[in-house]
mmCIF file of C-alpha atoms in Angstrom:
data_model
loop_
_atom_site.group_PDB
_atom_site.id
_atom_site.type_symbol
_atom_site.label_atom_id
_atom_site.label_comp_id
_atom_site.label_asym_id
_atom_site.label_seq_id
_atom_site.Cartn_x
_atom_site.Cartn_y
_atom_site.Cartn_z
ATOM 1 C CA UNK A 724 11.398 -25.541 -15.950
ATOM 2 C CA UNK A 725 8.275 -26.540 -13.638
ATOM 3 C CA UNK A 726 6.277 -24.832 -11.428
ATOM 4 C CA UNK A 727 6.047 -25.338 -7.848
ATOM 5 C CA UNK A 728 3.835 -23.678 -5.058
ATOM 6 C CA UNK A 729 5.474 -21.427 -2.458
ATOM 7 C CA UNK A 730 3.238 -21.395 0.563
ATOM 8 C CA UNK A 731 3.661 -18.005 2.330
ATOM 9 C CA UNK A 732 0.657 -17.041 4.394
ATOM 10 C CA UNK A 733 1.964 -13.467 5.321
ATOM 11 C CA UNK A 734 -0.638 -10.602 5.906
ATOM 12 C CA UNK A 735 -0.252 -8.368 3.016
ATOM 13 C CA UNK A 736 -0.314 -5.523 5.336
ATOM 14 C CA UNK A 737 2.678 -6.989 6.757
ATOM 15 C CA UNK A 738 5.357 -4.418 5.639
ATOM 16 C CA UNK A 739 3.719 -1.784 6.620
ATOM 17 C CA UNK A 740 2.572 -2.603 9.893
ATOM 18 C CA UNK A 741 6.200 -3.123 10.472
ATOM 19 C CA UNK A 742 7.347 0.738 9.195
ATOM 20 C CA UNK A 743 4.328 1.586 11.960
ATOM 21 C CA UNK A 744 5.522 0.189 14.772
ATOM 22 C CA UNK A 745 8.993 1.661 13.527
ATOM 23 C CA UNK A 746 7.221 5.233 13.852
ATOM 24 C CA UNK A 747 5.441 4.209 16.963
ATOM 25 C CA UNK A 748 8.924 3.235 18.906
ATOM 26 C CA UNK A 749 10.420 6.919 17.230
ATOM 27 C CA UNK A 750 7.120 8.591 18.765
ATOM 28 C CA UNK A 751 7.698 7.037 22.005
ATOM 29 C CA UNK A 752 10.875 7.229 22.282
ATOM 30 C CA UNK A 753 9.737 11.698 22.628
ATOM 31 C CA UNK A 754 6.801 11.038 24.768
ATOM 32 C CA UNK A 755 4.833 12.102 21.699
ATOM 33 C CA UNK A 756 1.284 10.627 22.052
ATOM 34 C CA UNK A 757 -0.287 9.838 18.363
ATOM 35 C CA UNK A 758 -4.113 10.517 17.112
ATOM 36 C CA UNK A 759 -5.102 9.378 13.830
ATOM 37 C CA UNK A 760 -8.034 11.237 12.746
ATOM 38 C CA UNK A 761 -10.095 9.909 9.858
ATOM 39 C CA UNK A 762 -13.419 10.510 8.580
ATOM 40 C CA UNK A 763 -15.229 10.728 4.768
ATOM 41 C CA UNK A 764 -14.232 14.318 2.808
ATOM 42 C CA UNK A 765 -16.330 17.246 4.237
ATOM 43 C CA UNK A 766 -16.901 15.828 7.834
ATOM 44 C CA UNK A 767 -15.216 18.545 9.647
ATOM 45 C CA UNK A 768 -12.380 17.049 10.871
ATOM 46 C CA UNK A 769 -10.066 20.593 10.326
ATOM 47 C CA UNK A 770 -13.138 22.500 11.850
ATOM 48 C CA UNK A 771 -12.878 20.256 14.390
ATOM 49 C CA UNK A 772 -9.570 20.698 15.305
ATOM 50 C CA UNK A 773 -9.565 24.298 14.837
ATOM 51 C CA UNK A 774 -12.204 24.397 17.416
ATOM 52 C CA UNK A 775 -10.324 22.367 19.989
ATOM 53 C CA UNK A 776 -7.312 23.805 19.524
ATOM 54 C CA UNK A 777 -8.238 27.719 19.316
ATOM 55 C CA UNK A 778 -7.309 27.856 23.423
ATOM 56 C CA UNK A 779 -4.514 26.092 24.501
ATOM 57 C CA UNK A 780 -5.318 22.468 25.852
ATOM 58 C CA UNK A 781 -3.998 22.627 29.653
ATOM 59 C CA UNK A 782 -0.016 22.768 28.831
ATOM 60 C CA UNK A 783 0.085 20.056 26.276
ATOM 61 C CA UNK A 784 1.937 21.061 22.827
ATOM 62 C CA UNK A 785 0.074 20.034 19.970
ATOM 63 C CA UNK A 786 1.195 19.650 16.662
ATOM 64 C CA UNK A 787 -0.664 18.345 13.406
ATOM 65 C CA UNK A 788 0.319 16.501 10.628
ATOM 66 C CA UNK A 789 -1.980 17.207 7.686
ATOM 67 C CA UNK A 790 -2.478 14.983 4.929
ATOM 68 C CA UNK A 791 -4.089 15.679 1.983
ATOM 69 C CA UNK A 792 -3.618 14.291 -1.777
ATOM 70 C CA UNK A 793 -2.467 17.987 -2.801
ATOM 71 C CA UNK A 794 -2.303 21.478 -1.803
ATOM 72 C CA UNK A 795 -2.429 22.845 1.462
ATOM 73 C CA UNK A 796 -6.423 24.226 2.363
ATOM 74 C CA UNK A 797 -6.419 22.949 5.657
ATOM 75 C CA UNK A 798 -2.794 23.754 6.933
ATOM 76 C CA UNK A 799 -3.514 27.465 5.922
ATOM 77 C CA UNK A 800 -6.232 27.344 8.059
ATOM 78 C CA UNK A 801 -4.585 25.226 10.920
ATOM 79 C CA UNK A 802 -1.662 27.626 11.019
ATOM 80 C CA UNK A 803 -3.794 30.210 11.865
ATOM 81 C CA UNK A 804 -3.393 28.755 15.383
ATOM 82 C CA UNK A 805 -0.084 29.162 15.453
ATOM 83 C CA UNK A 806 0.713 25.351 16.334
ATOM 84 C CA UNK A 807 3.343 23.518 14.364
ATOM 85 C CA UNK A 808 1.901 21.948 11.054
ATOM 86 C CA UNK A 809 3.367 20.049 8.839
ATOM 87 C CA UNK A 810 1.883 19.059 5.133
ATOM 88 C CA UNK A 811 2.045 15.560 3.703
ATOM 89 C CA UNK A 812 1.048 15.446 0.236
ATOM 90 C CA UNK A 813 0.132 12.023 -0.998
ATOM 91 C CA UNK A 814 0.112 13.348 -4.921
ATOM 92 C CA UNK A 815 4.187 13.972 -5.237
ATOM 93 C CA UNK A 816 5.712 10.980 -4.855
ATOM 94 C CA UNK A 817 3.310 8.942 -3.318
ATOM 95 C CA UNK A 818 1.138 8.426 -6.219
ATOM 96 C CA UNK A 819 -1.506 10.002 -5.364
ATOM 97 C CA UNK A 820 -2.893 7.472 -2.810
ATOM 98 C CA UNK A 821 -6.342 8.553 -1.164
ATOM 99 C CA UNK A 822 -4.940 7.666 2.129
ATOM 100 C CA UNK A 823 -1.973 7.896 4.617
ATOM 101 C CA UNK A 824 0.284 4.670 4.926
ATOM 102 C CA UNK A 825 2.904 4.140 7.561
ATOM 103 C CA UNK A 826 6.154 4.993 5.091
ATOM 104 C CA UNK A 827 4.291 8.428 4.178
ATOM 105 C CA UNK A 828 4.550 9.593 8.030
ATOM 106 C CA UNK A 829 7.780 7.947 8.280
ATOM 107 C CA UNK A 830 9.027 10.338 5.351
ATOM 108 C CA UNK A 831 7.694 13.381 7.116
ATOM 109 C CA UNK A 832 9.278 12.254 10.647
ATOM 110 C CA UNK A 833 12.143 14.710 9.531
ATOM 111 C CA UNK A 834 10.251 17.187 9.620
ATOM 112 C CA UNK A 835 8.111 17.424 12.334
ATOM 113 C CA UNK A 836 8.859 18.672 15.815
ATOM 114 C CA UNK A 837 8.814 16.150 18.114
ATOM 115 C CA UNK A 838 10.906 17.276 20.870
ATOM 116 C CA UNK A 839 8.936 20.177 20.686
ATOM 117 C CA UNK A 840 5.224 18.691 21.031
ATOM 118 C CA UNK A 841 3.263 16.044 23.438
ATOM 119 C CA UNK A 842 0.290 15.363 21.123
ATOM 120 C CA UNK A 843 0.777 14.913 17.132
ATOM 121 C CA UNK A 844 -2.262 14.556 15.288
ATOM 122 C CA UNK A 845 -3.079 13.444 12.083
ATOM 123 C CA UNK A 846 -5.157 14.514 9.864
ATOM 124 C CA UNK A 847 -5.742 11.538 7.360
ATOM 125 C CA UNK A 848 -6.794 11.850 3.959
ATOM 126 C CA UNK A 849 -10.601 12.429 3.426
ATOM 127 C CA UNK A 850 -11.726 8.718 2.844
ATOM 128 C CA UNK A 851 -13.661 6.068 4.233
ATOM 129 C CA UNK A 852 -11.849 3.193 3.256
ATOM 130 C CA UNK A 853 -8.629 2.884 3.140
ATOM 131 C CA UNK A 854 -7.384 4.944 6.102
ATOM 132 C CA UNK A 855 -8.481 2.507 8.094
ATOM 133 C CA UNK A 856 -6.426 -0.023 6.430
ATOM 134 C CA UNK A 857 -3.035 1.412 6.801
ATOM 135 C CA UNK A 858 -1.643 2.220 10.409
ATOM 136 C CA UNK A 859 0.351 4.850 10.727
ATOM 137 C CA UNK A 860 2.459 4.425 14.195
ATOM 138 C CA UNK A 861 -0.120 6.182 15.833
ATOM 139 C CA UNK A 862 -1.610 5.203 19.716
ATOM 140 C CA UNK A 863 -5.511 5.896 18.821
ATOM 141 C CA UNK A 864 -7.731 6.367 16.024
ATOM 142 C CA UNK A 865 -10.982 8.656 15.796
ATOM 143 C CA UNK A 866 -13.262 9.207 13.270
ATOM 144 C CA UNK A 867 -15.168 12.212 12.235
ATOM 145 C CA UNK A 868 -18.858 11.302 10.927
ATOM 146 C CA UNK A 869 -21.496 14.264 9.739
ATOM 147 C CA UNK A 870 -25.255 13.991 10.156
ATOM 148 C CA UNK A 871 -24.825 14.930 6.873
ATOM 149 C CA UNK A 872 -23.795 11.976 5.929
ATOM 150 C CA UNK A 873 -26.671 9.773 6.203
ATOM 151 C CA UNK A 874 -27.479 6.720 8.848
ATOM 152 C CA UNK A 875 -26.529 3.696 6.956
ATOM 153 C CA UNK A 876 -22.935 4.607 7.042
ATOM 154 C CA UNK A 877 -21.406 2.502 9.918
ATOM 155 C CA UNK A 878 -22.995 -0.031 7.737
ATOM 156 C CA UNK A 879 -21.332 0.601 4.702
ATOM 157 C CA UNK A 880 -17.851 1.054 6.233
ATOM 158 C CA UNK A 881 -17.629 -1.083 9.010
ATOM 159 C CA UNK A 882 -13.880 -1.631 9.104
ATOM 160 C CA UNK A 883 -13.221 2.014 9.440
ATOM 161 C CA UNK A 884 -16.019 2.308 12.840
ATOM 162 C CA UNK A 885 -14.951 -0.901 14.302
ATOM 163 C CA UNK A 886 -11.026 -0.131 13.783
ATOM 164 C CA UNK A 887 -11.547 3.434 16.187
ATOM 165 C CA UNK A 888 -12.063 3.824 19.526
ATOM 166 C CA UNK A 889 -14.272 7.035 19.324
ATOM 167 C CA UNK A 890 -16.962 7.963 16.959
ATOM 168 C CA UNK A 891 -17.028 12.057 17.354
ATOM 169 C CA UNK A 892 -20.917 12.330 15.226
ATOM 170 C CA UNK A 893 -19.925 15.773 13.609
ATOM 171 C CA UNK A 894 -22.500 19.068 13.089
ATOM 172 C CA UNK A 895 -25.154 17.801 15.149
ATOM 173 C CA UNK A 896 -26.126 21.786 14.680
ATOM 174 C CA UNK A 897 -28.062 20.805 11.611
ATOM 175 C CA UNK A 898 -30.510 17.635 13.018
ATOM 176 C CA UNK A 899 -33.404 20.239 12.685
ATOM 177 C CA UNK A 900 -33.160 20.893 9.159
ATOM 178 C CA UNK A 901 -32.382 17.139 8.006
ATOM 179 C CA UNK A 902 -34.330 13.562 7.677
ATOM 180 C CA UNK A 903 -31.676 12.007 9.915
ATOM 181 C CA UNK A 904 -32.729 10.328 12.465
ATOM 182 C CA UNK A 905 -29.777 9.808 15.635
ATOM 183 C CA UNK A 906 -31.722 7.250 16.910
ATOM 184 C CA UNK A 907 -31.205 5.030 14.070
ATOM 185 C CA UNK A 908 -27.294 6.112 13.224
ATOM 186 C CA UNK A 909 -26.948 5.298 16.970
ATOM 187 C CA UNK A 910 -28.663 1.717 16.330
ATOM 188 C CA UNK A 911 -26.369 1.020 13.175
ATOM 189 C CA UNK A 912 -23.411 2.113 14.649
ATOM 190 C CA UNK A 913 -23.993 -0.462 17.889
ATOM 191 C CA UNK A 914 -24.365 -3.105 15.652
ATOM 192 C CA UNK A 915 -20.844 -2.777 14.178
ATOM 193 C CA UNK A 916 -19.104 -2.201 16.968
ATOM 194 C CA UNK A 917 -21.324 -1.968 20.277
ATOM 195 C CA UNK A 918 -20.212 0.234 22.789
ATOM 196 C CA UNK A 919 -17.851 2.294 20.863
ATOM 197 C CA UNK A 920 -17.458 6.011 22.697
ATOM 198 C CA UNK A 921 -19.899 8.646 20.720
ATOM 199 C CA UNK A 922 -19.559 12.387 21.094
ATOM 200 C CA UNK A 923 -22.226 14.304 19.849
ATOM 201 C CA UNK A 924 -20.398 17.854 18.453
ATOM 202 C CA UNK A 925 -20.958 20.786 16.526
ATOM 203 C CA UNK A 926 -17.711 22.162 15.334
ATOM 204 C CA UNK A 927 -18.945 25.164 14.058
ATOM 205 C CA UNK A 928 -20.935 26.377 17.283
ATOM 206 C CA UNK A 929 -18.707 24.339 19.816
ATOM 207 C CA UNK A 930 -21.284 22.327 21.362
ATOM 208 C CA UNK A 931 -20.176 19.448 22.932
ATOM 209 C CA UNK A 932 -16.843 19.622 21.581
ATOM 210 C CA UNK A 933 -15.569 19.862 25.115
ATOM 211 C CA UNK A 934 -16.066 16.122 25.113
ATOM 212 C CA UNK A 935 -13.710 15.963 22.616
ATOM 213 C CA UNK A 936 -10.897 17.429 24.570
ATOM 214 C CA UNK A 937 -11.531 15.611 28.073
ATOM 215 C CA UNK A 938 -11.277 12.982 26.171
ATOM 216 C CA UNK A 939 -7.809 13.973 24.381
ATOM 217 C CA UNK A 940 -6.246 14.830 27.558
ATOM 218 C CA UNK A 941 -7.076 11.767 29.056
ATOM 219 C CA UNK A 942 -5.401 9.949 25.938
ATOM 220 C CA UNK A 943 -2.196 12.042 26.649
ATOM 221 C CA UNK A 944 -2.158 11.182 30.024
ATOM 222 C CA UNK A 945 -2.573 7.219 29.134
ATOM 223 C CA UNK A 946 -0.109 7.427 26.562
ATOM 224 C CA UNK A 947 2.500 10.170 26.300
ATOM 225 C CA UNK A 948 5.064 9.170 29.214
ATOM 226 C CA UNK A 949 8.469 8.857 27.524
ATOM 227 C CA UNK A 950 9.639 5.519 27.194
ATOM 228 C CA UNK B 1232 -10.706 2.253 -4.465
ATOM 229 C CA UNK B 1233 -8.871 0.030 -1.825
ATOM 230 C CA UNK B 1234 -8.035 -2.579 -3.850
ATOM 231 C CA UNK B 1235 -5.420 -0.624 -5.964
ATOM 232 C CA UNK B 1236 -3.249 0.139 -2.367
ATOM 233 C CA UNK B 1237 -4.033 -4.196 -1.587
ATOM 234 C CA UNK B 1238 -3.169 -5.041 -5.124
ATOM 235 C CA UNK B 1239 0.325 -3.429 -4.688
ATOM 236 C CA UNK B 1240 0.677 -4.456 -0.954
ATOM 237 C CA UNK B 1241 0.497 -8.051 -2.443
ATOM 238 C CA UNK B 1242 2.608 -8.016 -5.648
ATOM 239 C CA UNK B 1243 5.454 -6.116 -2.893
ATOM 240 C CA UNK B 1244 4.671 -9.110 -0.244
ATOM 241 C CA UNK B 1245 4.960 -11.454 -3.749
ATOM 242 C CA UNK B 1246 7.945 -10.214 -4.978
ATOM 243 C CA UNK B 1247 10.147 -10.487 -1.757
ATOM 244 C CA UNK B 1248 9.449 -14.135 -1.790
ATOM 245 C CA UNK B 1249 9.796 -14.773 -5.154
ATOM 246 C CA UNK B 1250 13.484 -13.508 -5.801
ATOM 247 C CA UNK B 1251 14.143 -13.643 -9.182
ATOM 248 C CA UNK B 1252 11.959 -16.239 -10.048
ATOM 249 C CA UNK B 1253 8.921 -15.609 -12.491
ATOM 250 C CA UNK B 1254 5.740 -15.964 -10.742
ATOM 251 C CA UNK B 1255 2.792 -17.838 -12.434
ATOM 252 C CA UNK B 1256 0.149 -17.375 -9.991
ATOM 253 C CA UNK B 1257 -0.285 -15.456 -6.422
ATOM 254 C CA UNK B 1258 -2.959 -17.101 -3.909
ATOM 255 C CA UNK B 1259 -4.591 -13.951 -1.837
ATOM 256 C CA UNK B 1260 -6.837 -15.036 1.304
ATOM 257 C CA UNK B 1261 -9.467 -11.832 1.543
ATOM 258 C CA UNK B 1262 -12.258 -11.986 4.441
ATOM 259 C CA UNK B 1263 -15.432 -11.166 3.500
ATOM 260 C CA UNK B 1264 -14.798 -8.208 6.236
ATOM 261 C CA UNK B 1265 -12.205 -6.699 4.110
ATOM 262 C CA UNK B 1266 -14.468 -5.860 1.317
ATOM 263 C CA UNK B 1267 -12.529 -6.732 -1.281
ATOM 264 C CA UNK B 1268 -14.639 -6.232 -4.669
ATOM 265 C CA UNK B 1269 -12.514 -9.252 -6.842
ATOM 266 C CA UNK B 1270 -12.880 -7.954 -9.984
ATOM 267 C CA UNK B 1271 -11.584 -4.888 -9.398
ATOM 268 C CA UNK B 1272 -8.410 -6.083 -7.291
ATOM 269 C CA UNK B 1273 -7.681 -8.511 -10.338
ATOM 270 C CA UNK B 1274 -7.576 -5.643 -12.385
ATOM 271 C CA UNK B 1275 -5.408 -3.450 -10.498
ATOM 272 C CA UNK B 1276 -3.079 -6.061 -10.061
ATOM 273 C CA UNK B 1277 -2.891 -6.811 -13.988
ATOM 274 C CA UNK B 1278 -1.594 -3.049 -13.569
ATOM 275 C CA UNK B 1279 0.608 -2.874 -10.487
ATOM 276 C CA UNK B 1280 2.384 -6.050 -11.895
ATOM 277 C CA UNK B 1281 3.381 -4.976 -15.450
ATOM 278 C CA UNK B 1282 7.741 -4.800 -15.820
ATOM 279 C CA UNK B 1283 7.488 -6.943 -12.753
ATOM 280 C CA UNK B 1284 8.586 -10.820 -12.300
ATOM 281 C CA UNK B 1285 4.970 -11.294 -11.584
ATOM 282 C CA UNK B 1286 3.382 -9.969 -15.276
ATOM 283 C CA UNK B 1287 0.876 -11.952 -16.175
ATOM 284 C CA UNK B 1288 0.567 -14.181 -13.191
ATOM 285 C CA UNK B 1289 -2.962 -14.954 -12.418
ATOM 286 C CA UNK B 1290 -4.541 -13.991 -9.303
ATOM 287 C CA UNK B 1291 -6.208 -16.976 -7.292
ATOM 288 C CA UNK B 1292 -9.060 -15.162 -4.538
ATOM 289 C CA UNK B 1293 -10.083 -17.251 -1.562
ATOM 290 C CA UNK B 1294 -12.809 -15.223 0.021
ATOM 291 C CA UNK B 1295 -12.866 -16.710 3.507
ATOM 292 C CA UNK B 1296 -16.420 -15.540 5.005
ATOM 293 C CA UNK B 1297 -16.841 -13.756 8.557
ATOM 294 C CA UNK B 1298 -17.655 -16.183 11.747
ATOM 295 C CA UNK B 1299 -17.810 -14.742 14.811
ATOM 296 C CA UNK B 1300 -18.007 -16.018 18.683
ATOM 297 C CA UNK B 1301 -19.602 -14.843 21.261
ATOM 298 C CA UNK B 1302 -17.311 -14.915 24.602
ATOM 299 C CA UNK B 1303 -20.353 -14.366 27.123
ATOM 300 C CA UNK B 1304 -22.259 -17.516 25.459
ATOM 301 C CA UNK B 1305 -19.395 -19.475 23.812
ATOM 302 C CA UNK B 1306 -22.196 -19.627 20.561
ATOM 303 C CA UNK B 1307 -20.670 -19.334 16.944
ATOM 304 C CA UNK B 1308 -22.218 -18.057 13.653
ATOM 305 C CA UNK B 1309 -21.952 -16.200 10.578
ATOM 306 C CA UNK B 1310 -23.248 -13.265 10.896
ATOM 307 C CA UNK B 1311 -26.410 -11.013 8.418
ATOM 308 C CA UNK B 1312 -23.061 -8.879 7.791
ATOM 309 C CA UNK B 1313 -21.812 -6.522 9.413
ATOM 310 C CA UNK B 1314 -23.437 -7.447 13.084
ATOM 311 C CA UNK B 1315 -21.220 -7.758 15.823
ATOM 312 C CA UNK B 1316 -24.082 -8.692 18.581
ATOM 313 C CA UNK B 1317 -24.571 -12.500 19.843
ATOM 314 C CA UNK B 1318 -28.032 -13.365 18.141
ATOM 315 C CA UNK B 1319 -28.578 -15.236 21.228
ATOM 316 C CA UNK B 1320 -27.685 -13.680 24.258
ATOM 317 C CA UNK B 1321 -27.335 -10.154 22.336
ATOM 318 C CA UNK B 1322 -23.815 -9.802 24.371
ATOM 319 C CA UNK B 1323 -21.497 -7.258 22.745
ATOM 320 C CA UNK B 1324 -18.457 -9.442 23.852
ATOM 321 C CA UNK B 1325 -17.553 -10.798 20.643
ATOM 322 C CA UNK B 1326 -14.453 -12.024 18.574
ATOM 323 C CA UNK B 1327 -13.840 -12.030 15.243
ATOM 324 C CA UNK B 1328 -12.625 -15.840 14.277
ATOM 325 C CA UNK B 1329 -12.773 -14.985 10.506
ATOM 326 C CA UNK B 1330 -13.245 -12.718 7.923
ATOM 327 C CA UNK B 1331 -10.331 -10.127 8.782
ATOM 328 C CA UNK B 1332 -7.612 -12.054 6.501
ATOM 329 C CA UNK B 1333 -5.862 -9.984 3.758
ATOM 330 C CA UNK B 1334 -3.175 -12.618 3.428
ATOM 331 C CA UNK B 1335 -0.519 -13.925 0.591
ATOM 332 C CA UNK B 1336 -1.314 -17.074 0.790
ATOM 333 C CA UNK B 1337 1.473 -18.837 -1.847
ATOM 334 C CA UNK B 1338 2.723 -18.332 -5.126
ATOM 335 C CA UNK B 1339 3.336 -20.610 -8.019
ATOM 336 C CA UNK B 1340 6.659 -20.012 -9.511
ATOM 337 C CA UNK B 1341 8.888 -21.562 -12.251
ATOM 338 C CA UNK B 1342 12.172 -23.038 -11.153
ATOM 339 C CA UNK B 1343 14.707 -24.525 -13.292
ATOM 340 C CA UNK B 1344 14.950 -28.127 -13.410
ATOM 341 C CA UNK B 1345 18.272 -29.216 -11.597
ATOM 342 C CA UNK B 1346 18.922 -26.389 -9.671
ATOM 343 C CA UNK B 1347 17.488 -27.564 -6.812
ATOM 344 C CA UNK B 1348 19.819 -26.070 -3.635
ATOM 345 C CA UNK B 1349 18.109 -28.131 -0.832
ATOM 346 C CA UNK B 1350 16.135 -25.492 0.448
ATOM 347 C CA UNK B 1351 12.726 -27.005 0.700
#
């Protein structure tokens, strides 16, 4: 026996970049346009989205693809709208993971409607980190981030606000009653990746969350022509 | 947390090279931009590897650091992490040259001595 080096240089990330651009073609291929929506636990992304979605958003058919690591809180609540949701649990099976990865939405394809939708969305699991590790297939990413949540943030995670294209700064409703100061999120946030688009919303009242739309249909409109 | 879903997305990237050949070592190149915390991705990979060809095989970390480049200024540096504005001409036109790896790099395996099948 000896041992000999095997150079390899192939981006870890590799396999399942490839199982996304699998689900990206599959997506396409039904003129479904693709939102990955990320944020920490507790941001509001669900709140968001029930907002947005509580009147119907000029024609196009929406459906969501919830991920969670168990049970099904925020489907309940999404099917309320009466939209098509579908629940991905990341804790059978999956082991548990504290994120969405491409093969997880490429088990669910199955089951979700695509014929029947223009816009899928997907709620990733609550998380910081990882999410923005693992593509999914999907055409944009936006991330959810609560004044709650403190200013140094972008700081802290900068792969997860450089790696989407929006930055929707979540229950702005509060500023009065916290230490936060915008100013300075704003500032931290430019210096990991400068000009980034920021919408200033408060799910829970509805302020500004118009933003969020406009800027949803004009996604659907760039993206979702069948190929 | 991340390093337990990198740990496995190497051994898998790993063990489709290696075949059935036992693995003695794995060579990961991490960016400083992937905040990888070494430690704990050694340790999850101890775990993701057990009943595996690579058991036991040590994992070698080359942390590459983060240089970007301005395109308005054509100036290079390494930046106070995580700034992505030129010091110089504060332009927000910039690439990232390195830092973003997450890459197998090689891996050290044991071959049997006269088998070699001309594929190198």
């Amino acid at each position: 026996m000896h041992r000999s080096k095997v150079r390899i240089v192939e981006d870890a990330l590799d396999a399942n970049n490839t199982i996304a651009r699998a689900n990206r073609a599959d997506f396409d291929c039904h003129g479904v346009t693709v939102l990955n929506l990320m944020s920490a636990p507790g941001a509001g992304k669900t709140t968001l989205l029930e907002r947005l979605l509580a009147e119907p958003l000029e024609g196009i058919r929406v459906g969501v693809l919830e991920g969670d690591v168990q049970g099904s809180y925020d489907s309940d609540r999404l099917a309320a709208l009466h939209i098509p949701v579908t629940q991905l649990n990341t804790d059978p099976g999956f082991g548990a993971e504290c994120h969405l990865d491409a093969n997880m939405v490429r088990s669910a394809l199955p089951s979700l409607p695509l014929a029947e939708i223009d816009l899928l969305v997907v709620e990733n699991v609550g998380n910081l980190v990882c999410p923005a590790e693992f593509r999914v297939g999907e055409d944009a990413r936006v991330m959810v981030c609560a004044v709650t949540e403190g200013e140094d943030k972008p700081l802290k995670y900068p792969l997860m606000f450089r790696t989407c294209e929006v930055v929707v700064i979540n229950k702005i409703d509060l500023l009065d009653h916290l230490d936060f100061e915008l100013d300075r999120f704003l500032y931290n946030l430019d210096a990991v990746h400068p000009g980034v688009e920021q919408m200033l919303v408060s799910a829970r009242t509805g302020e500004g969350v118009e933003q969020v739309r406009d800027w949803l249909l004009r996604l659907t409109a760039r993206t979702g022509v069948p190929a | 947390m991340h390093e337990l879903s990198i740990a496995t997305a190497v051994l898998n990237t790993a063990l489709r090279h290696a075949g059935d050949r036992p693995v003695t070592a794995v060579g990961v190149r991490a960016g400083r931009f992937r905040q990888v915390v070494p430690e704990s991705l050694r340790f999850y990979f101890e775990v993701v590897a057990r009943d595996t060809p690579l058991e036991g095989a040590r994992l070698e970390l080359i942390e590459v650091p983060v240089r970007l480049l301005c395109r308005a200024c054509r100036g290079e540096w390494e930046p106070d992490w995580p700034l992505f504005r030129c010091p110089d001409c504060a332009s927000a036109n910039v690439s990232v040259l390195a830092g973003e790896e997450l890459e197998v790099e090689y891996i050290e395996v044991e071959e049997k001595e006269a088998t070699c099948t001309g594929a190198r």
